[in-house]
PDB file of C-alpha atoms in Angstrom:
ATOM      1  CA  GLY A  21       9.236   5.971  21.514  1.00 68.00           C
ATOM      2  CA  GLY A  22       7.097   3.060  20.299  1.00 77.00           C
ATOM      3  CA  GLY A  23       8.504   2.834  16.797  1.00 84.00           C
ATOM      4  CA  GLN A  24       5.907   5.077  15.201  1.00 90.00           C
ATOM      5  CA  ARG A  25       6.947   6.730  11.972  1.00 91.00           C
ATOM      6  CA  LEU A  26       5.712   9.884  10.264  1.00 92.00           C
ATOM      7  CA  ILE A  27       6.886  10.560   6.718  1.00 90.00           C
ATOM      8  CA  LEU A  28       6.472  13.897   4.965  1.00 92.00           C
ATOM      9  CA  GLU A  29       8.066  13.605   1.551  1.00 90.00           C
ATOM     10  CA  ALA A  30       8.409  16.063  -1.323  1.00 92.00           C
ATOM     11  CA  GLN A  31      10.557  15.179  -4.335  1.00 88.00           C
ATOM     12  CA  PRO A  32      10.021  17.700  -7.126  1.00 90.00           C
ATOM     13  CA  GLY A  33      11.774  16.870 -10.380  1.00 87.00           C
ATOM     14  CA  THR A  34      11.986  17.802 -14.045  1.00 88.00           C
ATOM     15  CA  GLU A  35      10.607  14.422 -15.208  1.00 87.00           C
ATOM     16  CA  TYR A  36       9.072  12.837 -12.130  1.00 90.00           C
ATOM     17  CA  SER A  37       7.752  14.419  -8.927  1.00 94.00           C
ATOM     18  CA  ARG A  38       6.269  12.673  -5.913  1.00 93.00           C
ATOM     19  CA  TYR A  39       4.689  13.785  -2.663  1.00 96.00           C
ATOM     20  CA  ARG A  40       3.779  11.514   0.236  1.00 95.00           C
ATOM     21  CA  LEU A  41       2.235  11.686   3.685  1.00 97.00           C
ATOM     22  CA  GLN A  42       2.402   8.496   5.734  1.00 96.00           C
ATOM     23  CA  PHE A  43       1.930   7.498   9.356  1.00 97.00           C
ATOM     24  CA  SER A  44       2.637   3.997  10.633  1.00 95.00           C
ATOM     25  CA  GLU A  45       2.120   2.371  14.029  1.00 95.00           C
ATOM     26  CA  PRO A  46       4.008  -0.955  14.210  1.00 92.00           C
ATOM     27  CA  PHE A  47       2.427  -2.183  17.474  1.00 91.00           C
ATOM     28  CA  LEU A  48      -1.160  -0.983  17.547  1.00 91.00           C
ATOM     29  CA  GLY A  49      -2.409  -0.797  21.135  1.00 87.00           C
ATOM     30  CA  GLY A  50       0.647  -2.731  22.316  1.00 88.00           C
ATOM     31  CA  SER A  51      -0.309  -5.746  20.170  1.00 91.00           C
ATOM     32  CA  GLN A  52       1.472  -7.496  17.295  1.00 93.00           C
ATOM     33  CA  ASN A  53      -0.847  -5.717  14.861  1.00 95.00           C
ATOM     34  CA  SER A  54       0.191  -2.678  12.811  1.00 95.00           C
ATOM     35  CA  LEU A  55      -1.564   0.200  11.086  1.00 97.00           C
ATOM     36  CA  LYS A  56      -0.447   2.450   8.240  1.00 97.00           C
ATOM     37  CA  ILE A  57      -2.312   5.407   6.740  1.00 98.00           C
ATOM     38  CA  SER A  58      -0.948   7.062   3.622  1.00 97.00           C
ATOM     39  CA  ALA A  59      -1.689   9.598   0.907  1.00 98.00           C
ATOM     40  CA  PHE A  60       0.362   9.915  -2.240  1.00 95.00           C
ATOM     41  CA  ARG A  61       0.587  11.970  -5.416  1.00 97.00           C
ATOM     42  CA  SER A  62       2.969  11.743  -8.349  1.00 96.00           C
ATOM     43  CA  VAL A  63       3.332  13.626 -11.626  1.00 96.00           C
ATOM     44  CA  LEU A  64       5.235  12.087 -14.527  1.00 94.00           C
ATOM     45  CA  LEU A  65       6.168  14.329 -17.461  1.00 94.00           C
ATOM     46  CA  ARG A  66       6.933  12.432 -20.655  1.00 91.00           C
ATOM     47  CA  PRO A  67       7.390  13.880 -24.156  1.00 91.00           C
ATOM     48  CA  GLU A  68       4.228  12.074 -25.317  1.00 93.00           C
ATOM     49  CA  TYR A  69       1.938  12.586 -22.290  1.00 95.00           C
ATOM     50  CA  ILE A  70       1.535  13.713 -18.672  1.00 96.00           C
ATOM     51  CA  GLU A  71       0.526  11.215 -15.987  1.00 97.00           C
ATOM     52  CA  ASP A  72      -0.958  12.523 -12.731  1.00 98.00           C
ATOM     53  CA  ARG A  73      -1.701   9.940 -10.015  1.00 97.00           C
ATOM     54  CA  SER A  74      -3.293  10.379  -6.588  1.00 98.00           C
ATOM     55  CA  SER A  75      -3.723   7.580  -4.056  1.00 97.00           C
ATOM     56  CA  ALA A  76      -4.991   7.222  -0.492  1.00 98.00           C
ATOM     57  CA  GLY A  77      -5.114   4.031   1.519  1.00 97.00           C
ATOM     58  CA  ILE A  78      -5.027   2.191   4.815  1.00 98.00           C
ATOM     59  CA  THR A  79      -3.047  -0.951   5.626  1.00 98.00           C
ATOM     60  CA  VAL A  80      -3.325  -3.314   8.594  1.00 98.00           C
ATOM     61  CA  GLY A  81      -0.684  -5.893   9.397  1.00 97.00           C
ATOM     62  CA  ARG A  82       0.190  -8.722  11.743  1.00 96.00           C
ATOM     63  CA  LEU A  83       3.610  -9.734  13.060  1.00 94.00           C
ATOM     64  CA  PHE A  84       3.255 -13.513  13.183  1.00 93.00           C
ATOM     65  CA  SER A  85       6.707 -14.131  14.672  1.00 87.00           C
ATOM     66  CA  LEU A  86       8.956 -11.534  16.310  1.00 83.00           C
ATOM     67  CA  GLU A  87      11.923 -13.909  16.268  1.00 84.00           C
ATOM     68  CA  LYS A  88      11.522 -14.836  12.590  1.00 83.00           C
ATOM     69  CA  LYS A  89      10.320 -11.324  11.628  1.00 90.00           C
ATOM     70  CA  LEU A  90       7.457 -12.784   9.636  1.00 95.00           C
ATOM     71  CA  ARG A  91       4.826 -10.172   8.836  1.00 95.00           C
ATOM     72  CA  GLY A  92       1.700 -10.068   6.688  1.00 97.00           C
ATOM     73  CA  THR A  93      -0.242  -6.990   5.598  1.00 97.00           C
ATOM     74  CA  LEU A  94      -3.608  -6.288   3.991  1.00 98.00           C
ATOM     75  CA  GLY A  95      -4.201  -2.890   2.420  1.00 98.00           C
ATOM     76  CA  PHE A  96      -7.031  -1.090   0.701  1.00 98.00           C
ATOM     77  CA  ARG A  97      -6.483   1.969  -1.486  1.00 97.00           C
ATOM     78  CA  ASN A  98      -8.294   4.201  -3.923  1.00 97.00           C
ATOM     79  CA  ASP A  99      -6.385   5.564  -6.931  1.00 97.00           C
ATOM     80  CA  ARG A 100      -7.178   8.246  -9.467  1.00 97.00           C
ATOM     81  CA  VAL A 101      -4.997   8.551 -12.547  1.00 97.00           C
ATOM     82  CA  SER A 102      -5.206  10.990 -15.429  1.00 97.00           C
ATOM     83  CA  VAL A 103      -3.258  10.741 -18.672  1.00 97.00           C
ATOM     84  CA  ASP A 104      -3.424  14.095 -20.456  1.00 97.00           C
ATOM     85  CA  GLU A 105      -1.768  16.083 -23.241  1.00 96.00           C
ATOM     86  CA  VAL A 106      -1.283  12.947 -25.320  1.00 96.00           C
ATOM     87  CA  SER A 107       0.611  13.676 -28.521  1.00 94.00           C
ATOM     88  CA  ALA A 108      -0.466  12.347 -31.906  1.00 92.00           C
ATOM     89  CA  SER A 109       2.752  10.313 -32.144  1.00 92.00           C
ATOM     90  CA  ALA A 110       2.248   8.634 -28.752  1.00 94.00           C
ATOM     91  CA  PRO A 111       2.317   4.814 -28.568  1.00 94.00           C
ATOM     92  CA  SER A 112      -1.037   3.064 -28.907  1.00 95.00           C
ATOM     93  CA  VAL A 113      -1.022   1.980 -25.235  1.00 95.00           C
ATOM     94  CA  VAL A 114      -0.737   5.639 -24.186  1.00 96.00           C
ATOM     95  CA  ILE A 115      -3.580   6.677 -26.479  1.00 96.00           C
ATOM     96  CA  ASP A 116      -5.753   3.839 -25.121  1.00 95.00           C
ATOM     97  CA  SER A 117      -4.924   4.947 -21.543  1.00 95.00           C
ATOM     98  CA  ALA A 118      -5.815   8.608 -22.109  1.00 96.00           C
ATOM     99  CA  GLY A 119      -8.334  10.326 -19.836  1.00 96.00           C
ATOM    100  CA  LYS A 120      -9.228   9.766 -16.176  1.00 97.00           C
ATOM    101  CA  THR A 121      -9.240   6.345 -14.544  1.00 96.00           C
ATOM    102  CA  THR A 122     -10.396   5.580 -10.993  1.00 96.00           C
ATOM    103  CA  TYR A 123     -10.280   2.273  -9.174  1.00 96.00           C
ATOM    104  CA  SER A 124      -9.981   0.623  -5.791  1.00 97.00           C
ATOM    105  CA  ALA A 125      -7.442  -2.081  -5.018  1.00 97.00           C
ATOM    106  CA  ILE A 126      -6.520  -4.614  -2.347  1.00 98.00           C
ATOM    107  CA  ASP A 127      -2.841  -5.340  -1.658  1.00 98.00           C
ATOM    108  CA  ILE A 128      -1.784  -8.523   0.160  1.00 98.00           C
ATOM    109  CA  ASN A 129       1.872  -8.880   1.172  1.00 98.00           C
ATOM    110  CA  LEU A 130       3.981 -11.334   3.172  1.00 97.00           C
ATOM    111  CA  ASP A 131       7.520 -10.457   4.300  1.00 96.00           C
ATOM    112  CA  TRP A 132      10.082 -12.706   5.980  1.00 96.00           C
ATOM    113  CA  ASP A 133      13.082 -10.586   6.993  1.00 95.00           C
ATOM    114  CA  GLN A 134      16.199 -12.146   8.510  1.00 96.00           C
ATOM    115  CA  ARG A 135      18.610  -9.302   7.754  1.00 95.00           C
ATOM    116  CA  VAL A 136      21.174  -8.048  10.296  1.00 94.00           C
ATOM    117  CA  TYR A 137      21.836  -4.314  10.183  1.00 90.00           C
ATOM    118  CA  ARG A 138      24.639  -2.036  11.271  1.00 89.00           C
ATOM    119  CA  PRO A 139      24.450   1.762  11.477  1.00 84.00           C
ATOM    120  CA  VAL A 140      25.412   3.598   8.279  1.00 85.00           C
ATOM    121  CA  ILE A 141      26.292   0.381   6.389  1.00 88.00           C
ATOM    122  CA  GLY A 142      22.794  -1.097   6.294  1.00 88.00           C
ATOM    123  CA  ALA A 143      22.268  -4.846   5.908  1.00 93.00           C
ATOM    124  CA  VAL A 144      25.469  -6.821   6.581  1.00 95.00           C
ATOM    125  CA  ASP A 145      24.204 -10.404   6.954  1.00 97.00           C
ATOM    126  CA  GLY A 146      21.063 -12.458   6.501  1.00 97.00           C
ATOM    127  CA  TRP A 147      18.345 -12.621   3.880  1.00 97.00           C
ATOM    128  CA  TYR A 148      14.783 -11.598   3.116  1.00 97.00           C
ATOM    129  CA  LEU A 149      11.861 -12.970   1.135  1.00 97.00           C
ATOM    130  CA  GLU A 150       8.858 -10.898   0.122  1.00 97.00           C
ATOM    131  CA  THR A 151       5.820 -11.687  -1.974  1.00 98.00           C
ATOM    132  CA  GLY A 152       2.603  -9.896  -2.746  1.00 98.00           C
ATOM    133  CA  TYR A 153      -0.548  -9.788  -4.837  1.00 98.00           C
ATOM    134  CA  SER A 154      -2.660  -6.774  -5.833  1.00 98.00           C
ATOM    135  CA  HIS A 155      -6.187  -7.010  -7.176  1.00 97.00           C
ATOM    136  CA  ILE A 156      -7.171  -3.827  -8.968  1.00 96.00           C
ATOM    137  CA  GLY A 157     -10.751  -2.901  -9.817  1.00 94.00           C
ATOM    138  CA  GLY A 158     -13.325  -5.484 -10.807  1.00 91.00           C
ATOM    139  CA  PRO A 159     -15.613  -6.258  -7.847  1.00 93.00           C
ATOM    140  CA  LEU A 160     -13.767  -3.591  -5.829  1.00 94.00           C
ATOM    141  CA  GLY A 161     -14.991  -0.913  -8.202  1.00 92.00           C
ATOM    142  CA  GLY A 162     -13.205   0.883 -10.974  1.00 91.00           C
ATOM    143  CA  ASP A 163     -12.656   1.287 -14.682  1.00 90.00           C
ATOM    144  CA  LEU A 164     -10.388  -1.742 -15.115  1.00 92.00           C
ATOM    145  CA  GLU A 165      -9.521  -5.118 -13.555  1.00 95.00           C
ATOM    146  CA  ILE A 166      -5.918  -6.280 -13.201  1.00 96.00           C
ATOM    147  CA  GLY A 167      -3.999  -8.769 -11.078  1.00 96.00           C
ATOM    148  CA  LYS A 168      -0.375  -7.989 -10.184  1.00 97.00           C
ATOM    149  CA  PHE A 169       2.074 -10.398  -8.538  1.00 97.00           C
ATOM    150  CA  ASN A 170       5.538  -9.728  -7.134  1.00 97.00           C
ATOM    151  CA  LEU A 171       8.257 -11.887  -5.608  1.00 98.00           C
ATOM    152  CA  GLY A 172      11.607 -10.674  -4.308  1.00 97.00           C
ATOM    153  CA  THR A 173      14.529 -12.025  -2.328  1.00 98.00           C
ATOM    154  CA  GLY A 174      18.003 -10.973  -1.304  1.00 97.00           C
ATOM    155  CA  MET A 175      21.062 -12.250   0.558  1.00 97.00           C
ATOM    156  CA  PHE A 176      23.785 -10.318   2.441  1.00 97.00           C
ATOM    157  CA  ARG A 177      27.100 -11.613   3.776  1.00 97.00           C
ATOM    158  CA  THR A 178      30.024 -10.003   5.605  1.00 97.00           C
ATOM    159  CA  ILE A 179      33.138 -11.213   3.770  1.00 96.00           C
ATOM    160  CA  HIS A 180      35.704  -9.440   5.974  1.00 94.00           C
ATOM    161  CA  GLU A 181      35.529  -7.100   8.948  1.00 91.00           C
ATOM    162  CA  ASN A 182      38.158  -4.812  10.441  1.00 88.00           C
ATOM    163  CA  SER A 183      35.737  -4.236  13.326  1.00 88.00           C
ATOM    164  CA  ASP A 184      32.025  -4.666  13.934  1.00 86.00           C
ATOM    165  CA  ALA A 185      31.388  -1.334  12.238  1.00 84.00           C
ATOM    166  CA  LEU A 186      33.863  -1.664   9.344  1.00 91.00           C
ATOM    167  CA  ARG A 187      32.794  -4.476   7.058  1.00 94.00           C
ATOM    168  CA  HIS A 188      33.232  -5.742   3.531  1.00 96.00           C
ATOM    169  CA  VAL A 189      29.724  -6.784   2.430  1.00 96.00           C
ATOM    170  CA  PHE A 190      28.586  -8.972  -0.463  1.00 97.00           C
ATOM    171  CA  ALA A 191      24.932  -8.587  -1.511  1.00 97.00           C
ATOM    172  CA  MET A 192      22.609 -10.224  -4.035  1.00 97.00           C
ATOM    173  CA  ARG A 193      19.043  -9.102  -4.805  1.00 97.00           C
ATOM    174  CA  THR A 194      16.462 -10.196  -7.348  1.00 97.00           C
ATOM    175  CA  SER A 195      12.770  -9.561  -7.988  1.00 97.00           C
ATOM    176  CA  PHE A 196      10.050 -10.732 -10.381  1.00 97.00           C
ATOM    177  CA  ASN A 197       6.861  -8.856 -11.337  1.00 97.00           C
ATOM    178  CA  TRP A 198       3.914  -9.958 -13.432  1.00 97.00           C
ATOM    179  CA  ALA A 199       0.668  -8.178 -14.376  1.00 96.00           C
ATOM    180  CA  GLU A 200      -2.349  -9.803 -16.035  1.00 95.00           C
ATOM    181  CA  PRO A 201      -5.663  -8.294 -17.232  1.00 94.00           C
ATOM    182  CA  LEU A 202      -8.645  -9.997 -15.597  1.00 93.00           C
ATOM    183  CA  GLY A 203     -11.625  -8.175 -17.059  1.00 80.00           C
ATOM    184  CA  GLU A 204     -13.162  -8.179 -20.504  1.00 82.00           C
ATOM    185  CA  ASP A 205     -10.617  -5.602 -21.669  1.00 80.00           C
ATOM    186  CA  ASP A 206      -7.113  -7.044 -22.183  1.00 87.00           C
ATOM    187  CA  LEU A 207      -5.439  -3.634 -21.797  1.00 89.00           C
ATOM    188  CA  ILE A 208      -2.805  -3.010 -19.144  1.00 94.00           C
ATOM    189  CA  PRO A 209      -2.738   0.834 -19.046  1.00 95.00           C
ATOM    190  CA  VAL A 210       0.563   2.643 -19.366  1.00 95.00           C
ATOM    191  CA  PHE A 211       0.389   3.685 -15.688  1.00 96.00           C
ATOM    192  CA  GLU A 212       0.067   0.080 -14.423  1.00 96.00           C
ATOM    193  CA  ARG A 213       2.928  -1.353 -16.449  1.00 96.00           C
ATOM    194  CA  PHE A 214       6.427  -2.113 -15.212  1.00 97.00           C
ATOM    195  CA  TYR A 215       9.508  -0.226 -16.368  1.00 96.00           C
ATOM    196  CA  LEU A 216      13.240  -0.818 -16.320  1.00 96.00           C
ATOM    197  CA  GLY A 217      16.227   1.500 -16.108  1.00 95.00           C
ATOM    198  CA  GLY A 218      17.673   4.033 -13.700  1.00 91.00           C
ATOM    199  CA  PRO A 219      19.844   4.113 -10.538  1.00 87.00           C
ATOM    200  CA  ARG A 220      17.351   2.112  -8.444  1.00 87.00           C
ATOM    201  CA  SER A 221      16.326  -0.247 -11.218  1.00 91.00           C
ATOM    202  CA  LEU A 222      19.054  -1.037 -13.748  1.00 95.00           C
ATOM    203  CA  ARG A 223      22.214   1.037 -13.611  1.00 95.00           C
ATOM    204  CA  GLY A 224      23.841   1.846 -16.932  1.00 95.00           C
ATOM    205  CA  PHE A 225      20.471   2.653 -18.498  1.00 96.00           C
ATOM    206  CA  ASP A 226      18.474   5.871 -18.427  1.00 94.00           C
ATOM    207  CA  TYR A 227      15.261   6.215 -16.403  1.00 89.00           C
ATOM    208  CA  ARG A 228      12.788   3.809 -18.080  1.00 91.00           C
ATOM    209  CA  GLY A 229      15.396   3.455 -20.816  1.00 94.00           C
ATOM    210  CA  ALA A 230      15.344  -0.345 -21.246  1.00 95.00           C
ATOM    211  CA  GLY A 231      12.484  -2.425 -22.575  1.00 92.00           C
ATOM    212  CA  PRO A 232       9.802  -2.483 -25.270  1.00 93.00           C
ATOM    213  CA  ARG A 233       9.333   0.657 -27.371  1.00 92.00           C
ATOM    214  CA  GLU A 234       6.849   1.993 -29.902  1.00 92.00           C
ATOM    215  CA  ASN A 235       7.390   5.096 -32.034  1.00 87.00           C
ATOM    216  CA  ASP A 236      10.738   5.470 -30.242  1.00 87.00           C
ATOM    217  CA  ALA A 237       8.953   5.797 -26.875  1.00 90.00           C
ATOM    218  CA  GLU A 238       8.966   3.355 -23.951  1.00 92.00           C
ATOM    219  CA  ILE A 239       5.702   1.472 -23.391  1.00 94.00           C
ATOM    220  CA  GLY A 240       6.714  -0.627 -20.383  1.00 94.00           C
ATOM    221  CA  GLY A 241       5.894  -4.284 -20.014  1.00 95.00           C
ATOM    222  CA  THR A 242       3.814  -6.775 -18.085  1.00 96.00           C
ATOM    223  CA  VAL A 243       6.604  -9.201 -17.107  1.00 97.00           C
ATOM    224  CA  ARG A 244       9.801  -7.986 -15.447  1.00 97.00           C
ATOM    225  CA  HIS A 245      12.815  -9.608 -13.821  1.00 97.00           C
ATOM    226  CA  ARG A 246      15.750  -7.683 -12.403  1.00 97.00           C
ATOM    227  CA  GLY A 247      18.589  -8.194  -9.959  1.00 96.00           C
ATOM    228  CA  SER A 248      21.987  -7.016  -8.784  1.00 96.00           C
ATOM    229  CA  ILE A 249      25.219  -8.341  -7.300  1.00 97.00           C
ATOM    230  CA  GLU A 250      27.270  -5.895  -5.200  1.00 96.00           C
ATOM    231  CA  TYR A 251      30.431  -5.783  -3.156  1.00 97.00           C
ATOM    232  CA  THR A 252      31.132  -2.817  -0.854  1.00 95.00           C
ATOM    233  CA  TRP A 253      34.013  -1.961   1.482  1.00 95.00           C
ATOM    234  CA  PRO A 254      35.159   0.973   3.694  1.00 94.00           C
ATOM    235  CA  LEU A 255      37.522   3.517   2.156  1.00 94.00           C
ATOM    236  CA  LEU A 256      37.407   6.267   4.785  1.00 91.00           C
ATOM    237  CA  ASP A 257      35.820   4.455   7.722  1.00 87.00           C
ATOM    238  CA  ASN A 258      32.144   4.307   6.730  1.00 86.00           C
ATOM    239  CA  THR A 259      32.011   7.937   5.677  1.00 90.00           C
ATOM    240  CA  LEU A 260      33.191   6.847   2.235  1.00 94.00           C
ATOM    241  CA  ARG A 261      32.634   3.316   0.940  1.00 94.00           C
ATOM    242  CA  GLY A 262      33.642   1.810  -2.387  1.00 95.00           C
ATOM    243  CA  LEU A 263      31.422  -0.509  -4.430  1.00 95.00           C
ATOM    244  CA  VAL A 264      31.518  -2.649  -7.538  1.00 97.00           C
ATOM    245  CA  PHE A 265      28.388  -4.228  -8.986  1.00 97.00           C
ATOM    246  CA  THR A 266      26.591  -5.978 -11.800  1.00 97.00           C
ATOM    247  CA  ASP A 267      22.962  -5.165 -12.589  1.00 97.00           C
ATOM    248  CA  PHE A 268      20.831  -7.296 -14.887  1.00 97.00           C
ATOM    249  CA  GLY A 269      17.208  -7.343 -15.970  1.00 96.00           C
ATOM    250  CA  ASN A 270      14.638  -7.970 -18.651  1.00 96.00           C
ATOM    251  CA  LEU A 271      11.223  -6.520 -19.446  1.00 96.00           C
ATOM    252  CA  SER A 272       8.685  -7.843 -21.934  1.00 95.00           C
ATOM    253  CA  ASP A 273       5.140  -7.132 -23.042  1.00 91.00           C
ATOM    254  CA  GLY A 274       3.691 -10.527 -22.116  1.00 87.00           C
ATOM    255  CA  LYS A 275       4.975 -13.957 -21.069  1.00 86.00           C
ATOM    256  CA  ALA A 276       5.391 -15.175 -24.654  1.00 86.00           C
ATOM    257  CA  ALA A 277       7.748 -12.297 -25.466  1.00 88.00           C
ATOM    258  CA  PHE A 278      10.022 -12.867 -22.461  1.00 91.00           C
ATOM    259  CA  SER A 279      13.403 -14.039 -23.764  1.00 89.00           C
ATOM    260  CA  LEU A 280      16.722 -14.823 -22.116  1.00 89.00           C
ATOM    261  CA  ASP A 281      18.453 -13.385 -25.180  1.00 91.00           C
ATOM    262  CA  GLU A 282      17.131  -9.887 -24.421  1.00 92.00           C
ATOM    263  CA  TYR A 283      18.544  -9.460 -20.909  1.00 96.00           C
ATOM    264  CA  ARG A 284      20.318  -6.192 -20.245  1.00 97.00           C
ATOM    265  CA  VAL A 285      23.523  -6.186 -18.154  1.00 98.00           C
ATOM    266  CA  GLY A 286      25.428  -3.293 -16.624  1.00 97.00           C
ATOM    267  CA  VAL A 287      28.807  -3.525 -14.880  1.00 98.00           C
ATOM    268  CA  GLY A 288      30.238  -0.669 -12.864  1.00 97.00           C
ATOM    269  CA  GLY A 289      31.605   0.787  -9.680  1.00 97.00           C
ATOM    270  CA  GLY A 290      31.674   3.905  -7.590  1.00 96.00           C
ATOM    271  CA  VAL A 291      31.554   5.275  -4.081  1.00 95.00           C
ATOM    272  CA  VAL A 292      28.929   5.878  -1.414  1.00 93.00           C
ATOM    273  CA  LEU A 293      29.298   9.025   0.686  1.00 93.00           C
ATOM    274  CA  ASN A 294      27.457   8.955   4.030  1.00 89.00           C
ATOM    275  CA  ILE A 295      26.625  12.444   5.290  1.00 87.00           C
ATOM    276  CA  PRO A 296      25.240  12.835   8.857  1.00 84.00           C
ATOM    277  CA  ILE A 297      22.044  14.917   8.952  1.00 80.00           C
ATOM    278  CA  PHE A 298      19.993  15.398  12.132  1.00 74.00           C
ATOM    279  CA  GLY A 299      21.548  12.314  13.703  1.00 72.00           C
ATOM    280  CA  GLN A 300      20.866  10.143  10.648  1.00 75.00           C
ATOM    281  CA  SER A 301      23.105   9.144   7.770  1.00 80.00           C
ATOM    282  CA  LEU A 302      22.185  10.228   4.241  1.00 82.00           C
ATOM    283  CA  PRO A 303      23.862   7.928   1.678  1.00 87.00           C
ATOM    284  CA  ILE A 304      24.817   9.476  -1.658  1.00 90.00           C
ATOM    285  CA  SER A 305      25.947   6.981  -4.277  1.00 91.00           C
ATOM    286  CA  ILE A 306      28.018   8.096  -7.265  1.00 94.00           C
ATOM    287  CA  THR A 307      28.499   5.379  -9.870  1.00 96.00           C
ATOM    288  CA  TRP A 308      29.806   4.778 -13.366  1.00 97.00           C
ATOM    289  CA  THR A 309      28.274   1.867 -15.290  1.00 97.00           C
ATOM    290  CA  GLU A 310      29.018   0.300 -18.655  1.00 97.00           C
ATOM    291  CA  ALA A 311      26.085  -1.411 -20.394  1.00 97.00           C
ATOM    292  CA  VAL A 312      27.859  -4.557 -21.578  1.00 97.00           C
ATOM    293  CA  LYS A 313      24.636  -6.092 -22.930  1.00 96.00           C
ATOM    294  CA  LYS A 314      21.886  -3.932 -24.420  1.00 95.00           C
ATOM    295  CA  GLU A 315      19.234  -3.929 -27.128  1.00 93.00           C
ATOM    296  CA  ASP A 316      18.574  -1.599 -30.041  1.00 91.00           C
ATOM    297  CA  GLY A 317      16.689   1.501 -28.922  1.00 91.00           C
ATOM    298  CA  ASP A 318      17.797   1.364 -25.268  1.00 94.00           C
ATOM    299  CA  ARG A 319      18.770   4.716 -23.765  1.00 94.00           C
ATOM    300  CA  LEU A 320      22.021   4.505 -21.805  1.00 96.00           C
ATOM    301  CA  GLN A 321      23.289   6.514 -18.827  1.00 95.00           C
ATOM    302  CA  GLU A 322      26.826   5.804 -17.691  1.00 95.00           C
ATOM    303  CA  PHE A 323      27.050   8.272 -14.791  1.00 95.00           C
ATOM    304  CA  SER A 324      24.414   8.345 -12.041  1.00 92.00           C
ATOM    305  CA  LEU A 325      23.946   9.971  -8.662  1.00 88.00           C
ATOM    306  CA  ASP A 326      21.363   8.762  -6.155  1.00 85.00           C
ATOM    307  CA  LEU A 327      20.407   9.923  -2.677  1.00 80.00           C
ATOM    308  CA  GLY A 328      18.934   7.998   0.225  1.00 69.00           C
ATOM    309  CA  TRP A 329      18.998   4.387  -0.989  1.00 55.00           C
ATOM    310  CA  PHE A 330      21.669   1.773  -0.577  1.00 49.00           C
ATOM    311  CA  LEU A 331      22.002  -1.762   0.828  1.00 44.00           C
ATOM    312  CA  TYR A 332      18.661  -1.602   2.613  1.00 45.00           C
TER     313      TYR A 332
END
């Protein structure tokens, strides 16, 4: 009744599995402060290695303005990552990341959210701006020291509405991520790098299928930019909505290697089916995407199906 949220999540998969327990209290003791406690584990199975990550943390936040929805958070977490069963043909960054790594990290985030939502559809108007910085290891303790920065923004507009609930919505989103080694070692381990490709990243490309490669295997990057432009409209009320979109992005191993000539672009369309479950709507997106701009070695995926994520 006070906006508290408890998340119990289990997503087993053939390549990537994740499990999460999270409790959040948005108005701690009736104040504008918030509290979030979480525990997380993921297992990534790649042909060249297996990555097993466990994380536990606590985050406190402050709602600076209820009207402007301006919120800041400060989190502390402890991570343990193991990279095992590394093959002899694995990329050098995987070999250098092999073994167990533990570290503590501080995450600082600031969110300014001016989105307007409608049931089932999601965001229909407004914009958001989010930025954050993570300091990993170093004086906090751990086997490495890295700084990671992120900046994201998005805009939503109702172009036409048959009623308040039936809307044609135009959306734009973009985000930028950058990681930099801060310690004596200039290595960014394979598990702290950014990746590109997949339904929630860059449609038209396979999971982690776009970006730098070594020995025909993805190695991720330290600088990433991605974005999307979408238009959605009701086909069968909001139970079935159509969409057309363009996704674009680039990933490079360092600032010097980042090039406008190596951007990937996917253009496609599809439908979103909203299925009511326990009083909530579960969106299932089914899309077909053509990679109109790609690089040698990229792995493509024209058809994709995704559950539980849409214009939010």
